C-alpha angles and dihedrals in degrees: 000000000000115000090231090073088081125062091217139036113261112231093229090210140008112085086000090083090056087051088052088056090052091047089048090059095042096046090043092060093040097056103025100046099066089050097042094055089061085084087076095047100092092050094043089048090055092042094056095029095233137145131261090256093053095050090046089063090072095067091032094056090044093053092042092051089049090055096038091056090063099100093045090049091048091054092047093046092049089048104039107012131242102289102067092039093055092047091051089049092054091053091049092051093049093049090047095055095043092052091044090058088069094050119135098184140033089249088061089056091047091057100039104035096025108039105022095034092045093053089048090054089049089057088053100044109049100042089052091054094043097052092052088060089054095051099040138046112147094031095036098114090053092046091048091048092051093047093047089051086075089080097062093038092055093041090052089053101037098049097063091032091057091050090050092048091049092053091049104037109009124239094296094054090043092055090052093052092044089054089059090045091055090062086080086080087073089058089050090052091051089061093058099093113185115251121232109253131182112238111261121233112252119224117242093210129058126238116283113270098035097092127067141168138219116225091216093063127085116249092256093050091044092051092049091050091049090049091051091051092045091049090051092050091048089054090051090047091055086066103033132358108240092176087082088084086071091055109104096205092047092053092050092049092047095048094049092047094050090057092042096053092061087073103022106088104026097076093054094041091055098037096096094041089048091054091048089049088057091053099263115148121251098256094046090049090051090048090059087068089048092052090049090048094050092052090043088052091059095039097056101058089035090056089047091055091047092049091051094060119109091242098053107029095071088054100030093140089071091058090052091050090052092049092053092048091047089055090054093051091051092054093046090055096043096090088059090065111102124200129346093305091058091051090051090054090048090049091053095051092039089051091056092047095044092048092051093052094046093047092052100035098091098021089063091049091051089047089057102044105021130238095281094061096033097098092055091043093054090049093052094043095050096047090053094042093052089082096062090037089054096044101037102077096039091050089050089048090050089055089053091049091047099049099022086226133097099213095081090053090054092046091053094047092047093050092049094050094044090052090049092050093050091047091052092048094051095043094045089051088053092046094049091051091052091047091051091050091049090049092050090048091051090050090049090049090051091048091047090048090050091047091050090051090050090047092049090048091051091048090051091050091049090048091049090050091050091049090048091050091049091050091050090048091050091049091050091049091050091050091050091050091050090051091050091049090049093054090047 
């Protein structure tokens, strides 16, 4: 990202590290909570007498609502800043879990935990990511890696905690306590102090391609219609930047992510139920999530440090492509794991792969579009990705119901993610080549422009010398005429 995309110089430290702590808490709840509540799924499934596919809709709707709320969150963040949005999200999450504790049907959980809770998590996630881009530039990959480490830390804590709460209070009492726990998001939002920014200059003309004219109109009428359209698009752009759909790198990133998210969340949602299906006890199954989270916790900041090196940062999209492909390979090999020891090994490798993807997911997007357009980019990405996020876990649950075996679900998720990783690698290679050509062309144009300026300067100097020689010649001729006249 070029520094000129911001109208000020980010401090790259100071209060920014306190903001990272707030983002750590907020992101931790946003990503870990939908996975940690899977500990209750087997018991809730038995309580309501429902299928694997039906219980999977709880996490699926929650994640989809979290992603679908992206554009609304973008508008609110651009309008009011990160702090009030995160605080409002914490209140929504708490209300969702408290009301869910009184649920008497699975539909009630879909609405409370899924829809309301998911939108609350959306209000926590995006503002936390956006404000890091405002406080950091040079150290941004490290700051993003530390903030994203909140997810494994909270998952490592919440998974065994949820099992303990269930044993002590049942799933209803646990939901009530978790609602109170989610109010800590309000504390995290209070730490997100707005940064002083210089007002950016607004363009007087819209992006190319927005305007248009009708040949049947007079020039005056055509211009007024174009101005009205341009004014409408400028109003839309004040809320969310639709010109991103003309950005080649953004389209590649979005396409690869849409494919990836069909298989991204299902393996972790069904990890604990899979272990219980193999005869593992409840606490050991919950600890698989903790093992995954501990490894994930180390992988995220480690990936951030790796991505910030001078060798990888210029080509960071390749590292993201590798991480997605690595996830796919882990899922394809998961059914080969036998017994609890095999699941522990799978959880370790899956934790590394999952942490790499999560650490790079939004850093790569910011690398493509810059910090100034990042809020709009996240909003557009999340609203489109909510479809695969919503459908992925239920489709995986349907495969489990159909074959009464989890291995086909893991095969499908692995194949989808491997295909997404290969697509991203090939298309990023293509995109980087085009960018290099464009850069070389710009350098040639600059050199040609400089050469033309030098040539023009030389021509002017030659012309000046010729003019000077003509003037001297004219002066000499006049002097000779005066001498001739004098002799005469």
